Short mmCIF file of C-alpha atoms in Angstrom, two decimals:
data_model
loop_
_atom_site.label_atom_id
_atom_site.label_comp_id
_atom_site.label_asym_id
_atom_site.label_seq_id
_atom_site.Cartn_x
_atom_site.Cartn_y
_atom_site.Cartn_z
CA MET A 801 27.91 -75.18 26.99
CA GLU A 802 29.33 -71.80 27.36
CA ILE A 803 29.56 -70.43 30.85
CA LYS A 804 28.96 -66.62 31.12
CA GLY A 805 29.92 -66.09 34.82
CA LYS A 806 33.39 -65.94 36.40
CA LEU A 807 34.78 -67.81 39.24
CA ILE A 808 37.40 -66.28 41.58
CA ILE A 809 38.87 -68.82 44.18
CA ILE A 810 41.24 -67.56 46.87
CA GLY A 811 43.58 -69.53 49.09
CA GLY A 812 42.65 -67.59 52.19
CA ALA A 813 44.37 -64.89 54.35
CA VAL A 814 43.46 -62.26 51.87
CA ASP A 815 45.45 -59.09 52.53
CA LYS A 816 42.51 -56.95 52.69
CA GLY A 817 43.92 -54.77 55.61
CA SER A 818 42.24 -54.36 58.93
CA PHE A 819 40.06 -51.44 59.46
CA THR A 820 39.10 -52.19 63.11
CA GLU A 821 41.36 -49.41 64.26
CA ASN A 822 40.62 -45.62 63.74
CA ASP A 823 43.76 -44.77 61.80
CA ILE A 824 42.31 -46.24 58.50
CA ASP A 825 44.56 -44.27 56.27
CA VAL A 826 47.71 -45.29 58.15
CA ASN A 827 46.83 -49.05 57.74
CA ALA A 828 45.85 -48.54 54.17
CA SER A 829 49.23 -47.07 53.28
CA LYS A 830 50.87 -50.29 54.79
CA ASN A 831 48.76 -52.35 52.22
CA ILE A 832 48.90 -49.90 49.07
CA ASN A 833 50.24 -52.66 46.90
CA PHE A 834 47.50 -54.95 47.62
CA PHE A 835 44.78 -52.22 47.35
CA GLU A 836 46.09 -51.16 43.81
CA THR A 837 46.81 -54.55 42.40
CA GLY A 838 45.40 -57.22 44.86
CA ILE A 839 42.59 -59.54 44.68
CA LEU A 840 39.78 -57.56 45.94
CA LYS A 841 40.58 -54.83 43.38
CA ARG A 842 40.69 -57.45 40.73
CA ILE A 843 37.16 -58.82 41.81
CA ILE A 844 35.71 -55.17 41.42
CA ASN A 845 37.41 -54.71 38.00
CA GLU A 846 35.94 -57.92 36.83
CA ALA A 847 32.38 -57.30 37.99
CA ARG A 848 29.77 -56.20 35.63
CA HIS A 849 29.39 -52.60 36.92
CA LYS A 850 32.93 -52.22 38.32
CA GLU A 851 32.67 -50.11 41.64
CA LYS A 852 28.87 -49.74 41.18
CA SER A 853 28.28 -53.50 41.05
CA ARG A 854 26.14 -55.14 43.76
CA ILE A 855 28.24 -57.24 46.01
CA GLU A 856 26.72 -59.57 48.67
CA ILE A 857 29.24 -60.85 51.23
CA ILE A 858 28.14 -64.32 52.74
CA THR A 859 29.47 -65.34 55.95
CA THR A 860 27.89 -68.72 56.34
CA ALA A 861 31.17 -70.60 56.83
CA SER A 862 32.49 -68.35 59.51
CA LYS A 863 32.14 -68.66 63.16
CA ILE A 864 32.52 -64.84 63.68
CA PRO A 865 30.25 -63.57 60.86
CA LYS A 866 29.51 -60.27 62.56
CA ILE A 867 33.19 -59.45 62.77
CA ILE A 868 34.42 -60.75 59.36
CA GLY A 869 31.49 -59.45 57.24
CA PRO A 870 31.85 -55.68 58.15
CA GLU A 871 35.61 -56.03 57.45
CA TYR A 872 35.11 -56.88 53.89
CA VAL A 873 32.52 -54.13 53.56
CA LYS A 874 35.11 -51.65 54.80
CA ALA A 875 37.83 -53.13 52.68
CA LEU A 876 35.67 -52.93 49.50
CA SER A 877 34.41 -49.42 50.44
CA TYR A 878 38.01 -48.31 50.49
CA LEU A 879 38.64 -49.65 47.05
CA GLY A 880 35.46 -47.57 45.94
CA ALA A 881 32.79 -50.26 45.94
CA ASN A 882 30.06 -48.92 48.11
CA ASN A 883 27.07 -51.13 46.86
CA VAL A 884 28.06 -53.92 49.35
CA ASP A 885 26.19 -55.62 52.13
CA VAL A 886 26.49 -58.66 54.19
CA LEU A 887 24.15 -61.63 53.93
CA TYR A 888 23.96 -63.55 57.12
CA LEU A 889 22.74 -67.08 56.69
CA ASP A 890 23.05 -69.87 59.41
CA LYS A 891 20.06 -71.78 58.89
CA ARG A 892 18.83 -73.86 55.75
CA GLU A 893 15.45 -72.40 55.65
CA GLN A 894 16.93 -68.72 55.28
CA ALA A 895 18.36 -69.86 51.95
CA SER A 896 14.80 -70.15 50.64
CA ASP A 897 13.50 -66.92 52.00
CA ALA A 898 12.05 -64.53 49.30
CA ASN A 899 14.08 -61.63 50.43
CA VAL A 900 17.28 -63.57 50.27
CA LEU A 901 16.49 -64.82 46.84
CA GLU A 902 15.86 -61.41 45.69
CA ARG A 903 19.21 -60.25 46.91
CA ILE A 904 20.92 -63.08 45.11
CA LYS A 905 18.94 -62.18 41.93
CA ALA A 906 20.11 -58.46 42.10
CA ALA A 907 23.86 -59.32 42.95
CA ASP A 908 26.59 -58.97 40.43
CA VAL A 909 29.00 -60.61 42.81
CA VAL A 910 28.61 -63.09 45.78
CA MET A 911 31.64 -63.30 47.86
CA PHE A 912 31.94 -66.39 50.41
CA THR A 913 34.22 -65.81 53.24
CA GLY A 914 36.52 -68.28 55.03
CA GLY A 915 35.57 -70.68 57.74
CA ASP A 916 34.22 -74.18 57.58
CA GLN A 917 33.28 -75.40 54.10
CA LEU A 918 31.21 -78.18 55.40
CA ARG A 919 28.91 -75.46 56.91
CA LEU A 920 28.55 -74.01 53.36
CA THR A 921 27.55 -77.08 51.77
CA SER A 922 25.34 -78.47 54.57
CA ILE A 923 23.50 -75.22 55.02
CA LEU A 924 23.30 -73.94 51.39
CA GLY A 925 23.55 -77.27 49.38
CA GLY A 926 20.33 -78.02 47.40
CA THR A 927 18.50 -74.97 48.49
CA ALA A 928 16.71 -72.48 46.30
CA MET A 929 19.53 -70.11 46.77
CA HIS A 930 22.12 -72.64 45.63
CA ASP A 931 20.09 -73.36 42.60
CA LEU A 932 19.75 -69.53 41.78
CA MET A 933 23.61 -69.15 42.05
CA LEU A 934 24.38 -71.86 39.63
CA GLU A 935 21.76 -70.55 37.15
CA LYS A 936 23.27 -66.99 37.39
CA TYR A 937 26.81 -68.45 36.99
CA HIS A 938 25.92 -70.32 33.87
CA ASN A 939 23.80 -67.71 32.23
CA GLU A 940 24.76 -64.21 33.34
CA ASP A 941 27.78 -61.78 33.89
CA PHE A 942 28.06 -62.98 37.46
CA ILE A 943 30.95 -63.68 39.76
CA TYR A 944 31.18 -66.30 42.48
CA ALA A 945 34.14 -65.29 44.66
CA GLY A 946 35.29 -67.55 47.59
CA THR A 947 38.13 -67.35 49.88
CA SER A 948 39.37 -70.40 51.92
CA ALA A 949 36.14 -72.31 52.74
CA GLY A 950 34.33 -70.38 50.00
CA ALA A 951 37.05 -71.56 47.54
CA ALA A 952 37.20 -75.21 48.61
CA ALA A 953 33.34 -75.59 48.39
CA ALA A 954 33.12 -74.24 44.77
CA SER A 955 33.92 -77.65 42.90
CA ASN A 956 32.07 -80.85 42.68
CA SER A 957 34.25 -82.55 44.88
CA MET A 958 35.45 -80.95 48.10
CA ILE A 959 38.15 -81.79 50.66
CA TYR A 960 36.63 -81.16 54.09
CA GLN A 961 39.07 -82.83 56.50
CA GLY A 962 42.56 -84.20 56.62
CA SER A 963 45.64 -83.66 58.72
CA SER A 964 48.49 -81.98 56.85
CA SER A 965 51.23 -83.97 58.53
CA GLU A 966 49.52 -87.45 57.93
CA ALA A 967 47.90 -86.52 54.49
CA LEU A 968 49.78 -89.38 52.55
CA LEU A 969 48.41 -92.14 54.96
CA LYS A 970 45.55 -93.90 53.35
CA GLY A 971 42.11 -92.58 54.58
CA GLU A 972 43.34 -89.52 56.11
CA VAL A 973 41.82 -87.07 53.60
CA LYS A 974 38.01 -86.79 53.75
CA ILE A 975 36.08 -85.79 50.50
CA THR A 976 32.42 -84.89 49.89
CA SER A 977 30.29 -83.07 47.44
CA GLY A 978 30.80 -79.16 47.04
CA LEU A 979 28.50 -76.75 45.53
CA GLY A 980 29.29 -77.73 41.91
CA LEU A 981 30.23 -74.59 40.25
CA ILE A 982 33.27 -76.24 38.37
CA ASP A 983 33.63 -79.83 37.56
CA GLY A 984 36.98 -81.83 37.00
CA VAL A 985 39.02 -80.16 39.85
CA ILE A 986 39.43 -80.43 43.58
CA ILE A 987 40.59 -77.35 45.65
CA ASP A 988 42.63 -77.05 48.69
CA THR A 989 43.48 -73.66 50.37
CA HIS A 990 45.98 -72.18 52.78
CA PHE A 991 48.23 -74.46 50.68
CA VAL A 992 51.67 -73.31 51.16
CA GLN A 993 51.53 -72.06 54.84
CA ARG A 994 49.88 -75.27 56.21
CA GLY A 995 51.66 -77.67 54.13
CA ARG A 996 48.68 -79.35 52.54
CA ILE A 997 50.34 -80.73 49.25
CA GLY A 998 50.14 -84.35 50.65
CA ARG A 999 46.30 -83.90 51.00
CA LEU A 1000 46.04 -82.99 47.30
CA PHE A 1001 48.18 -85.84 46.31
CA GLN A 1002 45.98 -88.22 48.03
CA ALA A 1003 42.78 -86.76 46.55
CA VAL A 1004 44.22 -86.86 43.07
CA VAL A 1005 45.63 -90.34 43.15
CA GLY A 1006 42.08 -91.63 44.12
CA ASN A 1007 40.67 -90.11 41.06
CA PRO A 1008 43.37 -89.12 38.65
CA LYS A 1009 41.00 -87.49 36.05
CA VAL A 1010 40.39 -84.67 38.68
CA LEU A 1011 43.02 -81.73 38.60
CA GLY A 1012 44.12 -80.82 42.05
CA ILE A 1013 44.47 -77.02 42.85
CA GLY A 1014 46.37 -75.74 45.73
CA LEU A 1015 45.90 -72.08 46.43
CA GLY A 1016 48.58 -70.40 48.47
CA GLU A 1017 47.73 -67.47 50.98
CA ASP A 1018 46.65 -64.11 49.20
CA THR A 1019 46.60 -66.10 45.97
CA GLY A 1020 43.79 -67.15 43.65
CA LEU A 1021 42.56 -68.09 40.35
CA LEU A 1022 40.20 -66.15 38.12
CA ILE A 1023 38.33 -68.90 35.89
CA THR A 1024 36.42 -67.72 32.93
CA ASN A 1025 34.19 -69.85 30.79
CA GLY A 1026 34.80 -72.73 33.12
CA THR A 1027 38.06 -73.40 31.48
CA GLU A 1028 40.60 -70.85 31.39
CA MET A 1029 42.37 -70.02 34.71
CA GLU A 1030 44.59 -67.19 35.40
CA ALA A 1031 46.68 -66.82 38.49
CA ILE A 1032 45.99 -63.60 40.63
CA GLY A 1033 47.35 -62.47 43.75
CA SER A 1034 50.78 -62.47 45.39
CA GLY A 1035 51.63 -66.14 45.93
CA LEU A 1036 51.55 -69.40 44.17
CA VAL A 1037 49.14 -71.88 42.83
CA ILE A 1038 50.06 -75.50 42.70
CA LEU A 1039 48.37 -77.80 40.32
CA VAL A 1040 48.61 -81.61 40.59
CA ASP A 1041 47.74 -83.52 37.37
CA GLY A 1042 47.23 -87.30 37.87
CA ARG A 1043 46.41 -88.32 34.27
CA GLU A 1044 49.94 -89.62 33.89
CA VAL A 1045 50.23 -91.62 37.17
CA LYS A 1046 51.92 -94.81 36.25
CA ASP A 1047 51.56 -96.71 39.55
CA THR A 1048 50.45 -96.56 43.15
CA ASN A 1049 49.97 -98.85 46.16
CA LEU A 1050 46.62 -97.10 47.03
CA THR A 1051 44.43 -100.16 46.73
CA GLN A 1052 46.99 -102.54 48.20
CA VAL A 1053 47.69 -101.00 51.58
CA GLU A 1054 45.58 -100.91 54.80
CA LEU A 1055 43.99 -97.66 56.11
CA GLY A 1056 46.53 -95.54 57.87
CA GLN A 1057 49.46 -96.87 55.86
CA PRO A 1058 51.69 -94.63 53.71
CA ILE A 1059 50.82 -94.27 49.95
CA SER A 1060 53.14 -94.58 47.14
CA ILE A 1061 52.78 -92.64 43.84
CA ASN A 1062 54.89 -92.95 40.54
CA HIS A 1063 54.89 -90.13 38.10
CA LEU A 1064 52.51 -87.45 39.50
CA VAL A 1065 52.87 -84.25 37.51
CA THR A 1066 52.87 -80.75 39.18
CA HIS A 1067 52.74 -77.20 37.81
CA VAL A 1068 53.52 -74.08 39.80
CA MET A 1069 51.72 -70.94 38.79
CA SER A 1070 52.27 -67.20 39.84
CA LYS A 1071 50.62 -63.98 38.80
CA TYR A 1072 49.34 -63.71 35.32
CA ASP A 1073 50.14 -67.41 34.37
CA THR A 1074 47.38 -69.31 32.70
CA PHE A 1075 46.11 -72.80 32.52
CA ASN A 1076 43.59 -74.19 30.28
CA LEU A 1077 41.33 -76.94 31.76
CA LYS A 1078 40.44 -78.48 28.29
CA THR A 1079 43.90 -78.73 27.00
CA HIS A 1080 45.65 -79.13 30.29
CA LYS A 1081 48.25 -76.55 28.81
CA MET A 1082 50.08 -73.94 30.96
CA GLN A 1083 51.42 -70.68 29.88
CA ILE A 1084 53.95 -68.77 31.87
CA LYS A 1085 53.41 -65.09 31.34
CA SER A 1086 57.21 -64.21 32.08
CA SER A 1087 58.63 -67.28 30.21
CA GLN A 1088 62.20 -67.25 29.41
CA TYR A 1089 61.08 -68.63 26.06
CA ALA A 1090 58.39 -65.79 25.72
CA GLU A 1091 59.85 -64.41 22.37
CA ASP A 1092 60.04 -68.05 20.78
CA LEU A 1093 56.42 -68.76 21.96
CA GLY A 1094 55.06 -65.37 20.77
CA ILE A 1095 53.91 -64.50 24.27
CA PRO A 1096 53.44 -60.69 24.72
CA THR A 1097 55.96 -59.34 27.36
CA ASP A 1098 54.40 -55.95 28.14
#
């Protein structure tokens, strides 16, 4: 079934600038490259009505929603998007409120901030709002954007806990159900800075059919039709493909013991590279073989 919506998942630490000071223009000039070509600008450009699109910022995952929400409003306003508001939800019953549902119905974009992804799934999972978002994502020109926790929660399977330093010890990575916008992947965030590749290795070796996606800081993926992924932002996306794993000791060792894995395939994506979830083929935009492959280089 064709998916009409778009999914934009971001690794966290989005370089949106900070507008808490009075010298907005000075701060903006320090982030001009981001404002022109960065992730928030891309979200606006992909949205149905561009700068006029209705955008709802959802801060449920955050412990400081009253601070982080207005920051996003200011950053998006600087980029020309002024039809933006913050939807504060911290109780499950709020997610079935008629006013909340009307706001989600009217939204062209919902953007979930960082924080704790388990808060997102425990508060919003299975609610009328969750069902409405899934319906819009499948049937309308609608964007689900999520950074950090908002990204991790987007898939069917979700990592919610696990030490980076001990991630390849059996049982250290905890997985539960996410919001279910995309199947066949599992997403980890703040990937490069916090050294989380071991967490993704363990998640994938336990279910090699699932593609592991590790999102670096200020880096994301634009996913269209549920299959075509394009790297956006300034950093790296690491993909972990377990379909060709030849051997592991996962089922033989006790909890807390190191895991061995033979032949785990990884890919590294940067800006404009693409990966197809159906074919599992990656295309490097600036490939050294671009001419032979017939890839446009402009």
